[in-house]
Short mmCIF file of C-alpha atoms and ligand atoms in Angstrom, two decimals:
data_model
loop_
_atom_site.label_atom_id
_atom_site.label_comp_id
_atom_site.label_asym_id
_atom_site.label_seq_id
_atom_site.Cartn_x
_atom_site.Cartn_y
_atom_site.Cartn_z
CA MET A 1 61.33 -50.32 168.91
CA SER A 2 61.00 -53.14 166.48
CA ASN A 3 61.38 -56.73 167.64
CA ALA A 4 61.87 -58.06 164.12
CA GLU A 5 64.63 -60.56 163.45
CA ILE A 6 67.06 -59.37 160.78
CA LEU A 7 67.87 -62.34 158.53
CA ASP A 8 71.57 -61.70 158.03
CA GLY A 9 72.46 -63.17 154.63
CA ARG A 10 76.14 -62.35 155.04
CA SER A 11 76.67 -64.43 158.18
CA LEU A 12 74.55 -67.31 156.85
CA ALA A 13 76.54 -67.21 153.60
CA ASP A 14 79.79 -67.23 155.63
CA GLU A 15 78.70 -70.48 157.33
CA ILE A 16 78.01 -72.12 153.95
CA LYS A 17 81.32 -70.87 152.55
CA LEU A 18 83.26 -72.11 155.58
CA ASN A 19 81.75 -75.56 155.10
CA LEU A 20 82.62 -75.52 151.36
CA ARG A 21 86.15 -74.35 152.09
CA ARG A 22 86.56 -77.26 154.52
CA GLN A 23 85.39 -79.71 151.82
CA ILE A 24 87.81 -78.21 149.29
CA VAL A 25 90.82 -78.29 151.62
CA THR A 26 90.10 -81.68 153.19
CA ASN A 27 89.59 -83.43 149.86
CA ASN A 28 92.15 -81.44 147.80
CA LEU A 29 89.38 -80.35 145.41
CA THR A 30 90.24 -78.10 142.45
CA PRO A 31 86.85 -76.80 141.23
CA ASN A 32 86.56 -74.23 138.47
CA LEU A 33 83.87 -72.08 136.87
CA ALA A 34 83.64 -70.57 133.37
CA VAL A 35 81.57 -67.39 133.15
CA VAL A 36 80.16 -66.15 129.83
CA LEU A 37 79.47 -62.41 130.03
CA VAL A 38 77.91 -60.69 127.05
CA GLY A 39 77.74 -56.90 126.62
CA ASP A 40 78.53 -54.02 128.95
CA ASP A 41 75.59 -53.95 131.38
CA VAL A 42 77.08 -52.36 134.51
CA ALA A 43 75.05 -54.43 136.99
CA SER A 44 75.96 -57.71 135.23
CA HIS A 45 79.66 -56.81 135.30
CA LEU A 46 79.34 -56.00 139.01
CA TYR A 47 77.57 -59.30 139.76
CA VAL A 48 80.21 -61.26 137.85
CA GLN A 49 82.93 -59.42 139.77
CA LEU A 50 81.27 -60.33 143.10
CA LYS A 51 80.87 -63.99 142.04
CA THR A 52 84.48 -64.14 140.82
CA ARG A 53 85.84 -62.67 144.04
CA ALA A 54 83.80 -65.13 146.15
CA CYS A 55 84.97 -68.08 144.02
CA GLU A 56 88.62 -67.10 144.17
CA LYS A 57 88.52 -66.65 147.96
CA MET A 58 87.12 -70.16 148.16
CA GLY A 59 89.78 -71.72 145.90
CA ILE A 60 87.48 -72.01 142.89
CA GLN A 61 89.29 -70.92 139.73
CA VAL A 62 87.26 -68.63 137.44
CA SER A 63 87.73 -67.96 133.73
CA THR A 64 85.57 -65.25 132.16
CA TYR A 65 84.66 -65.14 128.46
CA LEU A 66 83.67 -61.62 127.43
CA LEU A 67 81.61 -61.15 124.29
CA ASN A 68 80.59 -57.92 122.58
CA LYS A 69 76.99 -56.72 123.10
CA ASN A 70 76.41 -56.88 119.32
CA CYS A 71 77.81 -60.38 118.98
CA LYS A 72 76.00 -62.97 116.89
CA VAL A 73 74.07 -65.83 118.49
CA ALA A 74 76.52 -68.19 116.75
CA GLU A 75 79.45 -66.73 118.71
CA ILE A 76 77.82 -67.41 122.08
CA LYS A 77 76.82 -70.90 120.93
CA LYS A 78 80.39 -71.57 119.83
CA THR A 79 81.72 -70.44 123.22
CA ILE A 80 79.24 -72.58 125.17
CA ASN A 81 79.92 -75.62 122.93
CA TRP A 82 83.63 -75.21 123.37
CA LEU A 83 83.26 -74.98 127.18
CA ASN A 84 80.92 -77.99 127.16
CA GLN A 85 83.55 -80.05 125.37
CA ASP A 86 86.55 -78.90 127.41
CA LYS A 87 87.02 -81.72 129.93
CA THR A 88 88.93 -79.42 132.31
CA ILE A 89 85.88 -77.15 132.83
CA ASP A 90 83.60 -78.15 135.75
CA ALA A 91 80.87 -75.52 135.62
CA ILE A 92 79.49 -72.92 133.20
CA LEU A 93 77.45 -69.80 134.00
CA VAL A 94 75.95 -67.52 131.36
CA GLN A 95 75.28 -64.20 133.09
CA LEU A 96 71.73 -62.88 132.51
CA PRO A 97 70.20 -60.77 131.12
CA LEU A 98 71.55 -61.29 127.60
CA PRO A 99 71.19 -58.63 124.87
CA ASP A 100 67.80 -58.54 123.14
CA GLN A 101 68.94 -60.36 119.99
CA ILE A 102 69.79 -63.47 122.06
CA ASP A 103 67.22 -66.01 123.24
CA GLU A 104 68.18 -66.66 126.89
CA ASN A 105 66.38 -70.00 127.14
CA GLU A 106 68.12 -71.27 124.02
CA MET A 107 71.51 -70.42 125.56
CA ILE A 108 70.67 -71.98 128.95
CA ASN A 109 69.44 -75.11 127.19
CA MET A 110 72.76 -75.40 125.35
CA ILE A 111 74.81 -75.73 128.55
CA ASP A 112 75.75 -79.34 129.34
CA PRO A 113 73.45 -80.16 132.33
CA ALA A 114 76.50 -81.75 134.05
CA LYS A 115 78.15 -78.29 133.99
CA ASP A 116 75.09 -76.14 134.75
CA ALA A 117 76.30 -73.83 137.58
CA ASP A 118 72.97 -71.98 137.91
CA GLY A 119 70.78 -75.09 137.94
CA PHE A 120 68.55 -73.39 135.34
CA HIS A 121 68.77 -76.15 132.65
CA PRO A 122 65.41 -77.92 132.14
CA VAL A 123 67.06 -81.33 132.69
CA ASN A 124 68.25 -80.19 136.14
CA LEU A 125 64.93 -78.50 136.94
CA ALA A 126 63.11 -81.76 136.10
CA LYS A 127 65.53 -83.65 138.39
CA MET A 128 64.98 -81.05 141.12
CA TYR A 129 61.22 -81.65 140.99
CA LYS A 130 62.04 -85.33 141.71
CA ASN A 131 64.49 -84.26 144.47
CA LYS A 132 67.36 -85.80 142.48
CA SER A 133 69.37 -82.79 141.29
CA ILE A 134 72.83 -81.97 142.65
CA VAL A 135 72.35 -78.32 141.62
CA LEU A 136 69.47 -76.06 142.67
CA PRO A 137 68.61 -72.66 141.13
CA ALA A 138 70.73 -70.41 143.34
CA PRO A 139 68.28 -67.48 143.82
CA ALA A 140 65.40 -69.79 144.86
CA HIS A 141 67.67 -71.92 147.05
CA ALA A 142 69.00 -68.77 148.75
CA VAL A 143 65.46 -67.56 149.53
CA VAL A 144 64.42 -70.91 151.01
CA LYS A 145 67.60 -71.18 153.13
CA LEU A 146 66.88 -67.71 154.58
CA ILE A 147 63.25 -68.62 155.31
CA THR A 148 64.14 -71.89 157.03
CA ALA A 149 66.84 -70.11 159.09
CA SER A 150 64.24 -67.74 160.55
CA ARG A 151 63.28 -68.19 164.19
CA ASN A 152 59.67 -67.77 163.03
CA PHE A 153 59.87 -70.63 160.55
CA ARG A 154 57.89 -73.83 160.97
CA ALA A 155 56.11 -76.32 158.71
CA ASN A 156 52.54 -75.74 157.46
CA LEU A 157 52.87 -71.97 157.00
CA THR A 158 51.55 -70.17 153.91
CA ALA A 159 53.65 -68.20 151.41
CA VAL A 160 53.27 -65.76 148.51
CA VAL A 161 55.81 -64.84 145.82
CA ILE A 162 55.36 -61.50 144.02
CA ALA A 163 57.55 -61.47 140.91
CA ASN A 164 57.51 -60.38 137.29
CA ASN A 165 57.21 -63.95 136.04
CA ASP A 166 56.71 -67.40 137.52
CA ILE A 167 60.16 -68.77 136.54
CA PHE A 168 61.53 -67.71 139.91
CA PHE A 169 58.39 -68.89 141.72
CA GLN A 170 58.28 -72.53 140.54
CA PRO A 171 61.44 -73.76 142.32
CA ILE A 172 60.51 -71.88 145.52
CA HIS A 173 57.06 -73.46 145.39
CA HIS A 174 58.67 -76.90 145.07
CA LEU A 175 61.30 -76.39 147.81
CA LEU A 176 58.75 -75.02 150.31
CA LYS A 177 56.28 -77.85 149.56
CA GLN A 178 58.72 -80.15 151.36
CA TYR A 179 57.72 -78.32 154.55
CA ASN A 180 54.05 -78.60 153.63
CA ILE A 181 53.98 -74.90 152.78
CA GLN A 182 51.56 -73.82 150.07
CA THR A 183 52.98 -70.95 147.96
CA ASN A 184 50.93 -68.77 145.63
CA TYR A 185 52.29 -66.55 142.87
CA TYR A 186 51.14 -63.03 141.90
CA ALA A 187 52.39 -60.45 139.43
CA PRO A 188 53.03 -56.91 140.80
CA ALA A 189 49.86 -55.69 139.04
CA ASP A 190 47.82 -58.06 141.28
CA ILE A 191 48.96 -56.55 144.59
CA ASP A 192 45.84 -54.47 145.25
CA LEU A 193 43.54 -57.30 144.14
CA VAL A 194 45.10 -59.75 146.61
CA ALA A 195 45.75 -57.27 149.44
CA ASP A 196 43.68 -59.32 151.92
CA GLU A 197 45.66 -62.47 151.11
CA LEU A 198 48.97 -60.62 151.49
CA ARG A 199 47.93 -59.37 154.93
CA ALA A 200 47.13 -62.97 155.94
CA VAL A 201 50.17 -64.79 154.54
CA ASP A 202 52.98 -66.01 156.84
CA ILE A 203 55.85 -65.66 154.34
CA LEU A 204 56.09 -62.93 151.70
CA ILE A 205 58.81 -63.04 149.00
CA VAL A 206 59.16 -60.05 146.67
CA ALA A 207 61.31 -60.01 143.51
CA VAL A 208 60.10 -57.22 141.25
CA GLY A 209 62.68 -54.44 140.99
CA LYS A 210 60.59 -51.50 142.30
CA PRO A 211 61.69 -49.59 145.42
CA ASN A 212 59.06 -49.26 148.19
CA LEU A 213 56.59 -51.51 146.34
CA ILE A 214 55.69 -53.20 149.62
CA THR A 215 54.89 -51.33 152.83
CA SER A 216 53.56 -52.34 156.25
CA ARG A 217 49.95 -52.19 155.02
CA HIS A 218 50.70 -55.29 152.87
CA ILE A 219 52.17 -57.35 155.71
CA LYS A 220 50.78 -59.69 158.37
CA ASP A 221 51.96 -59.00 161.91
CA GLY A 222 54.95 -61.28 162.54
CA ALA A 223 55.40 -62.41 158.91
CA ILE A 224 58.70 -63.58 157.41
CA VAL A 225 59.54 -61.04 154.69
CA ILE A 226 62.15 -61.79 151.99
CA ASP A 227 63.32 -58.97 149.70
CA VAL A 228 64.96 -60.14 146.46
CA GLY A 229 64.92 -56.67 144.85
CA THR A 230 68.11 -54.72 144.11
CA ASN A 231 67.48 -51.15 143.03
CA LYS A 232 69.92 -48.30 142.83
CA ILE A 233 68.64 -44.92 144.08
CA ASN A 234 71.35 -42.30 143.61
CA GLN A 235 74.32 -44.27 144.98
CA THR A 236 72.34 -46.39 147.45
CA ILE A 237 71.15 -49.98 146.93
CA VAL A 238 67.63 -50.67 148.20
CA GLY A 239 65.20 -53.55 147.81
CA ASP A 240 61.51 -53.68 146.83
CA ILE A 241 60.34 -53.41 150.43
CA ASP A 242 60.14 -50.25 152.51
CA PHE A 243 62.47 -51.69 155.15
CA ALA A 244 62.18 -48.86 157.71
CA ASP A 245 58.38 -49.20 157.67
CA VAL A 246 57.98 -53.00 157.37
CA ILE A 247 60.49 -53.77 160.14
CA ASN A 248 57.90 -52.44 162.61
CA ILE A 249 55.42 -55.19 161.75
CA ALA A 250 57.46 -58.12 160.32
CA GLY A 251 58.60 -61.03 162.48
CA SER A 252 61.72 -61.56 160.33
CA ILE A 253 63.06 -59.51 157.43
CA THR A 254 66.03 -59.61 155.03
CA PRO A 255 68.06 -56.41 154.58
CA VAL A 256 69.15 -55.09 151.17
CA PRO A 257 72.09 -55.25 150.71
CA GLY A 258 73.21 -58.14 152.91
CA GLY A 259 70.25 -60.52 152.59
CA VAL A 260 69.42 -62.59 149.52
CA GLY A 261 72.43 -61.34 147.48
CA PRO A 262 75.28 -62.93 149.47
CA MET A 263 73.22 -66.09 149.99
CA THR A 264 72.69 -66.44 146.21
CA ILE A 265 76.44 -66.33 145.69
CA ALA A 266 77.00 -68.93 148.43
CA CYS A 267 74.41 -71.22 146.78
CA LEU A 268 76.19 -70.79 143.42
CA LEU A 269 79.50 -71.81 145.05
CA GLU A 270 77.76 -74.88 146.47
CA ASN A 271 76.56 -75.84 142.97
CA VAL A 272 80.07 -75.45 141.51
CA VAL A 273 81.63 -77.65 144.21
CA ASN A 274 78.87 -80.27 143.74
CA LEU A 275 79.41 -80.32 139.96
CA HIS A 276 83.17 -80.73 140.45
CA LYS A 277 82.69 -83.59 142.95
CA ASN A 278 80.26 -85.29 140.55
CA LYS A 279 82.59 -85.13 137.54
N1 GUN B 1 71.51 -62.41 136.66
C1 GUN B 1 70.91 -62.09 137.84
N2 GUN B 1 70.88 -63.15 138.67
C2 GUN B 1 71.47 -64.18 138.01
C3 GUN B 1 71.75 -65.54 138.35
O1 GUN B 1 71.44 -66.03 139.44
N3 GUN B 1 72.39 -66.27 137.39
C4 GUN B 1 72.73 -65.75 136.18
N4 GUN B 1 73.34 -66.56 135.30
N5 GUN B 1 72.48 -64.50 135.83
C5 GUN B 1 71.86 -63.72 136.74
#
């Protein structure tokens, strides 16, 4: 029998949402979010549907702007510019990934930082590094909230992020540094090279997109294990971690689904409410 703690993202997200709902009702807030969705990627449409449903339950109005997958860069720019200038819009989210012909960074950089629902704009990232931003990148914020909610969490631990690029790692590194936690980053190709370090690290965060990439042989006894992966096998959603195996050795572990996903949405809602209050 495993003694691992399951880090339940749904119930933690419910607590955040209850608090936001209280703020909205008590202060008669009327936040709204504009979503720009380009193309017909099934997963992106599903994510936008989940975000929309969560917003609407909360009393956040959502308007979605659908663009064709072959649309010109100029059309997306025009949409973002128009939303930037519309004084009634509080927050803008451009769903990623964008089709190949579109430069994602260019689009993110076009969003007015005062309306940046994801907290991905460089102006907001720079503010975050000075602890002055009212929006935090939702996926990184979700991961750190789950880690700090763990019964095995304390300051001065060590952490590793395994991801396809370091864009996701940088904000986690910054947020965990506040607890004096040193975080290292590795690409999936490095896993065998750094196997000894993985087996010694207190917190392991994996965001690659490969089922069963991580098994118990990669994990320290009692570690906090955070699975950011979402992979579809037949009709089942699984993460990057072999849950049934790793649960026997981990101290705390996030399930997929029901871990990082719902927390990321809750953190997005928090950003939207903060942007509205700051208007
Ligand atoms: N696609 C996958 N995750 C995200 C996210 O957090 N924000 C946006 N805009 N797109 C995504």
